Each structure stands twice: as C-alpha cells, then as structure tokens.
Amino acid sequence: MVFFLRLALFTSLANSFVIRPNRFICTKLQSVKELAPIDLMCIEDVAELCLSEYGKDECDVDDMIATSNQLDDQDHILHSKVDELDHLLYRLRTEAGVHDLSPGSDIVDPANIHLAAKHQLEPMDLMCVENQAELCLSEYGECSLEDNEALVNQLKDQRDILLKEMYHVERLMKDLNQYTSVFARDDDEIDSLMGSIGSALKMD
C-alpha cells in the first residue's frame, strides 16, 4: 500500500513538476502546467488518502505539503480559467445579444452545483470553444444568435464544472493545511524548548 501511495504522489508531481518559489515571493511561476481532469483527480485522490484514517499513518508531512502545493498551483489556474469564462460570457451577453439570464440568476454557489448532465472538457477542447467564442465576437465573426446561445450554454457548463472543482480543491487544501500545521506548531514548540534549555545551560 505504501508503494502505491508513493507511486501516486510521484506521478502527480511528475505530471506538473515545478520548483516552488521562495515563500517571500508572491507571484506564481508562469511554468505551472494546467493538468488534465484525470491528472488533477489523481492528486485529489492522494490528498483524500492522506487525510483518511489509514492514510494519516502512511503519508508523512512532506507528502501532505507537496500535495497541498500541487493543489494550490491548480487552484490558481482554476481561478484564472473561471475569470476567463465569466468574461467571455459577459461579452456574449452584452455584445452578441444573448439574453439567457434573469436578474441574479447567474450567482452560483459552488457547494450546490449539480453536474449530473455536464461533461468536463479537456483543456485543449475548452480552448477551442473559447476561440470560437472570440471569433464570433470579432469583426470577422458571422455567428447567428443560436450559435452564440449554444456557446453561452457550453461556457456556462464548463464554468460551473470548474467552480465545483475549485471548491473541492480548496476544501482539500484547507484540510491538509490544518493537519500539517499541527506538526509545524510542534516543531516551533520544540525549537523554543531547546532554546530555553540552551540558555539555561549557558547560565550554569
């Protein structure tokens, strides 16, 4: 079991390897790779396993921190992608005349999104839909209202899927950080105790 856990963690890291920036550097590295849904699911499965009763005995703190860092990278990408889709939806509604909303109906609670009939596209396929929307909004676009309405429906579905994914990723990050912070506090207390002992010995 330990072998498969290590293998899953290694696979998730290898698929999106990035050297973490110094903790005092706030900007995200541009080389962070957007993972395919199946690869992100692999990292989430590692996180779920590490947080389970059995996994807590098998994962060490470094495993959990590495998994949390990977989730954090993907969370930034998800936020960026949701913003892109929201911007395209706004343009299709305001520039292409798509009227699919009643006031307030586009306010989404990620915890209550139902995805039963929605299929998540691969990043490349979603990019194609976004490119089609951009073309329809350009001066060269010759899209009908029905075309634009279909694009809005597709983009809304993908936006909802990403919002749900983002909610799940952030919940896992919160749980991992809560668990690893216990060990961080223990380390601080040990350092403080050792410092006090060292000071006492010098006084003697």
Short mmCIF file of C-alpha atoms in Angstrom, two decimals:
data_model
loop_
_atom_site.label_atom_id
_atom_site.label_comp_id
_atom_site.label_asym_id
_atom_site.label_seq_id
_atom_site.Cartn_x
_atom_site.Cartn_y
_atom_site.Cartn_z
CA MET A 1 0.00 0.00 0.00
CA VAL A 2 2.82 2.40 0.85
CA PHE A 3 4.40 1.71 -2.53
CA PHE A 4 1.21 2.63 -4.41
CA LEU A 5 0.76 5.77 -2.34
CA ARG A 6 4.31 6.89 -3.14
CA LEU A 7 3.79 6.00 -6.80
CA ALA A 8 0.57 8.04 -6.99
CA LEU A 9 2.24 11.03 -5.36
CA PHE A 10 5.27 10.76 -7.65
CA THR A 11 3.01 10.54 -10.71
CA SER A 12 1.04 13.61 -9.70
CA LEU A 13 4.22 15.59 -9.08
CA ALA A 14 5.86 14.44 -12.29
CA ASN A 15 2.86 15.45 -14.37
CA SER A 16 3.09 19.03 -13.13
CA PHE A 17 6.63 19.44 -11.83
CA VAL A 18 7.59 22.94 -10.80
CA ILE A 19 10.21 24.31 -8.44
CA ARG A 20 8.36 26.13 -5.71
CA PRO A 21 9.26 29.82 -5.35
CA ASN A 22 10.76 31.22 -2.19
CA ARG A 23 8.00 31.77 0.34
CA PHE A 24 8.62 35.53 0.26
CA ILE A 25 7.93 35.69 -3.50
CA CYS A 26 4.23 36.34 -4.07
CA THR A 27 3.97 35.91 -7.85
CA LYS A 28 3.15 32.47 -9.27
CA LEU A 29 5.57 30.81 -11.66
CA GLN A 30 4.47 31.01 -15.27
CA SER A 31 5.64 27.44 -15.93
CA VAL A 32 2.92 25.84 -13.81
CA LYS A 33 1.08 23.39 -16.06
CA GLU A 34 -2.68 23.05 -16.24
CA LEU A 35 -3.46 19.40 -15.59
CA ALA A 36 -5.97 17.31 -17.44
CA PRO A 37 -9.02 16.41 -15.30
CA ILE A 38 -7.79 12.83 -14.78
CA ASP A 39 -4.38 14.02 -13.55
CA LEU A 40 -5.93 16.52 -11.14
CA MET A 41 -8.17 13.74 -9.88
CA CYS A 42 -5.04 11.69 -9.17
CA ILE A 43 -3.69 14.45 -6.90
CA GLU A 44 -7.08 14.77 -5.20
CA ASP A 45 -7.13 11.02 -4.58
CA VAL A 46 -3.69 11.26 -2.92
CA ALA A 47 -4.98 14.08 -0.72
CA GLU A 48 -8.10 12.09 0.21
CA LEU A 49 -5.97 9.07 1.04
CA CYS A 50 -3.55 11.08 3.17
CA LEU A 51 -6.49 12.58 5.09
CA SER A 52 -8.13 9.20 5.71
CA GLU A 53 -7.61 7.33 8.97
CA TYR A 54 -5.32 4.80 7.28
CA GLY A 55 -3.52 7.30 5.12
CA LYS A 56 -2.50 9.55 8.02
CA ASP A 57 -0.26 6.72 9.19
CA GLU A 58 1.20 6.18 5.71
CA CYS A 59 1.73 9.79 4.50
CA ASP A 60 4.39 11.89 6.14
CA VAL A 61 4.15 15.66 6.48
CA ASP A 62 6.32 16.23 3.39
CA ASP A 63 3.88 14.17 1.30
CA MET A 64 0.97 16.28 2.51
CA ILE A 65 2.78 19.57 1.94
CA ALA A 66 3.80 18.52 -1.58
CA THR A 67 0.22 17.51 -2.37
CA SER A 68 -1.12 20.77 -0.95
CA ASN A 69 1.36 22.74 -3.07
CA GLN A 70 0.23 20.93 -6.21
CA LEU A 71 -3.41 21.66 -5.37
CA ASP A 72 -2.54 25.29 -4.73
CA ASP A 73 -0.98 25.59 -8.20
CA GLN A 74 -4.07 24.12 -9.83
CA ASP A 75 -6.36 26.29 -7.71
CA HIS A 76 -4.70 29.42 -9.15
CA ILE A 77 -5.19 28.05 -12.66
CA LEU A 78 -8.85 27.25 -11.94
CA HIS A 79 -9.47 30.77 -10.65
CA SER A 80 -7.89 32.24 -13.76
CA LYS A 81 -9.90 29.99 -16.07
CA VAL A 82 -13.19 30.81 -14.33
CA ASP A 83 -12.44 34.52 -14.71
CA GLU A 84 -11.77 34.00 -18.44
CA LEU A 85 -15.06 32.16 -18.92
CA ASP A 86 -17.01 34.76 -16.95
CA HIS A 87 -15.51 37.50 -19.14
CA LEU A 88 -16.49 35.66 -22.33
CA LEU A 89 -20.00 35.07 -21.01
CA TYR A 90 -20.33 38.77 -20.20
CA ARG A 91 -19.21 39.74 -23.71
CA LEU A 92 -21.54 37.27 -25.41
CA ARG A 93 -24.44 38.67 -23.40
CA THR A 94 -23.60 42.33 -23.90
CA GLU A 95 -22.09 42.32 -27.41
CA ALA A 96 -23.81 39.38 -29.10
CA GLY A 97 -27.29 39.92 -27.70
CA VAL A 98 -27.66 36.65 -25.80
CA HIS A 99 -30.36 37.07 -23.13
CA ASP A 100 -30.21 33.91 -21.03
CA LEU A 101 -30.41 35.44 -17.55
CA SER A 102 -32.94 36.84 -15.20
CA PRO A 103 -31.52 39.25 -12.56
CA GLY A 104 -29.32 37.39 -10.09
CA SER A 105 -29.72 34.01 -11.78
CA ASP A 106 -26.00 33.75 -12.58
CA ILE A 107 -24.95 33.91 -8.92
CA VAL A 108 -23.55 30.42 -8.30
CA ASP A 109 -22.91 28.63 -5.01
CA PRO A 110 -20.12 26.10 -5.78
CA ALA A 111 -21.20 23.84 -2.93
CA ASN A 112 -24.64 23.37 -4.50
CA ILE A 113 -23.75 22.98 -8.18
CA HIS A 114 -25.22 19.82 -9.72
CA LEU A 115 -23.14 18.33 -12.51
CA ALA A 116 -25.10 15.19 -13.38
CA ALA A 117 -25.66 16.16 -17.04
CA LYS A 118 -22.45 18.14 -17.57
CA HIS A 119 -19.28 16.76 -19.13
CA GLN A 120 -15.91 18.36 -18.38
CA LEU A 121 -13.88 19.15 -21.47
CA GLU A 122 -10.17 18.59 -21.76
CA PRO A 123 -8.16 21.87 -21.57
CA MET A 124 -7.49 21.81 -25.33
CA ASP A 125 -11.17 21.25 -26.17
CA LEU A 126 -12.23 24.06 -23.84
CA MET A 127 -9.69 26.33 -25.53
CA CYS A 128 -11.34 25.55 -28.88
CA VAL A 129 -14.74 26.61 -27.51
CA GLU A 130 -13.20 29.82 -26.15
CA ASN A 131 -11.54 30.51 -29.51
CA GLN A 132 -14.86 30.01 -31.28
CA ALA A 133 -16.49 32.49 -28.90
CA GLU A 134 -13.69 35.00 -29.54
CA LEU A 135 -14.17 34.57 -33.30
CA CYS A 136 -17.91 35.11 -33.02
CA LEU A 137 -17.26 38.32 -31.07
CA SER A 138 -14.70 39.59 -33.57
CA GLU A 139 -15.40 41.73 -36.62
CA TYR A 140 -14.90 38.63 -38.76
CA GLY A 141 -17.46 36.56 -36.86
CA GLU A 142 -20.61 35.53 -38.69
CA CYS A 143 -22.31 33.62 -35.90
CA SER A 144 -26.07 33.54 -35.57
CA LEU A 145 -27.87 34.22 -32.31
CA GLU A 146 -28.42 30.48 -31.99
CA ASP A 147 -24.67 29.88 -32.36
CA ASN A 148 -23.94 32.40 -29.62
CA GLU A 149 -26.61 30.93 -27.35
CA ALA A 150 -25.07 27.47 -27.81
CA LEU A 151 -21.64 28.89 -26.91
CA VAL A 152 -23.06 30.52 -23.78
CA ASN A 153 -24.58 27.21 -22.69
CA GLN A 154 -21.29 25.40 -23.25
CA LEU A 155 -19.26 28.04 -21.41
CA LYS A 156 -21.72 28.12 -18.51
CA ASP A 157 -21.48 24.34 -18.12
CA GLN A 158 -17.68 24.43 -18.11
CA ARG A 159 -17.62 27.40 -15.74
CA ASP A 160 -19.87 25.52 -13.29
CA ILE A 161 -17.69 22.41 -13.51
CA LEU A 162 -14.54 24.44 -12.80
CA LEU A 163 -16.23 26.24 -9.90
CA LYS A 164 -17.18 22.89 -8.37
CA GLU A 165 -13.63 21.60 -8.90
CA MET A 166 -12.20 24.75 -7.34
CA TYR A 167 -14.43 24.31 -4.29
CA HIS A 168 -13.29 20.71 -3.88
CA VAL A 169 -9.59 21.59 -4.30
CA GLU A 170 -9.79 24.40 -1.74
CA ARG A 171 -11.56 22.14 0.76
CA LEU A 172 -8.78 19.56 0.42
CA MET A 173 -6.11 22.26 0.78
CA LYS A 174 -7.79 23.55 3.94
CA ASP A 175 -7.92 20.05 5.46
CA LEU A 176 -4.29 19.32 4.54
CA ASN A 177 -3.06 22.65 5.89
CA GLN A 178 -4.93 22.16 9.15
CA TYR A 179 -3.33 18.76 9.60
CA THR A 180 0.23 19.82 8.70
CA SER A 181 0.00 22.99 10.83
CA VAL A 182 -0.22 20.76 13.92
CA PHE A 183 3.25 19.44 13.17
CA ALA A 184 4.52 22.94 12.40
CA ARG A 185 3.35 24.10 15.84
CA ASP A 186 5.00 21.08 17.45
CA ASP A 187 8.29 21.94 15.71
CA ASP A 188 8.07 25.54 16.93
CA GLU A 189 7.45 24.38 20.48
CA ILE A 190 10.41 22.01 20.32
CA ASP A 191 12.67 24.75 18.97
CA SER A 192 11.52 27.08 21.73
CA LEU A 193 12.12 24.42 24.36
CA MET A 194 15.57 23.64 23.03
CA GLY A 195 16.38 27.34 23.01
CA SER A 196 15.32 27.65 26.63
CA ILE A 197 17.40 24.63 27.60
CA GLY A 198 20.42 26.06 25.76
CA SER A 199 20.03 29.41 27.54
CA ALA A 200 19.73 27.68 30.90
CA LEU A 201 22.88 25.65 30.28
CA LYS A 202 24.84 28.77 29.36
CA MET A 203 23.74 30.43 32.57
CA ASP A 204 25.03 27.47 34.53
#
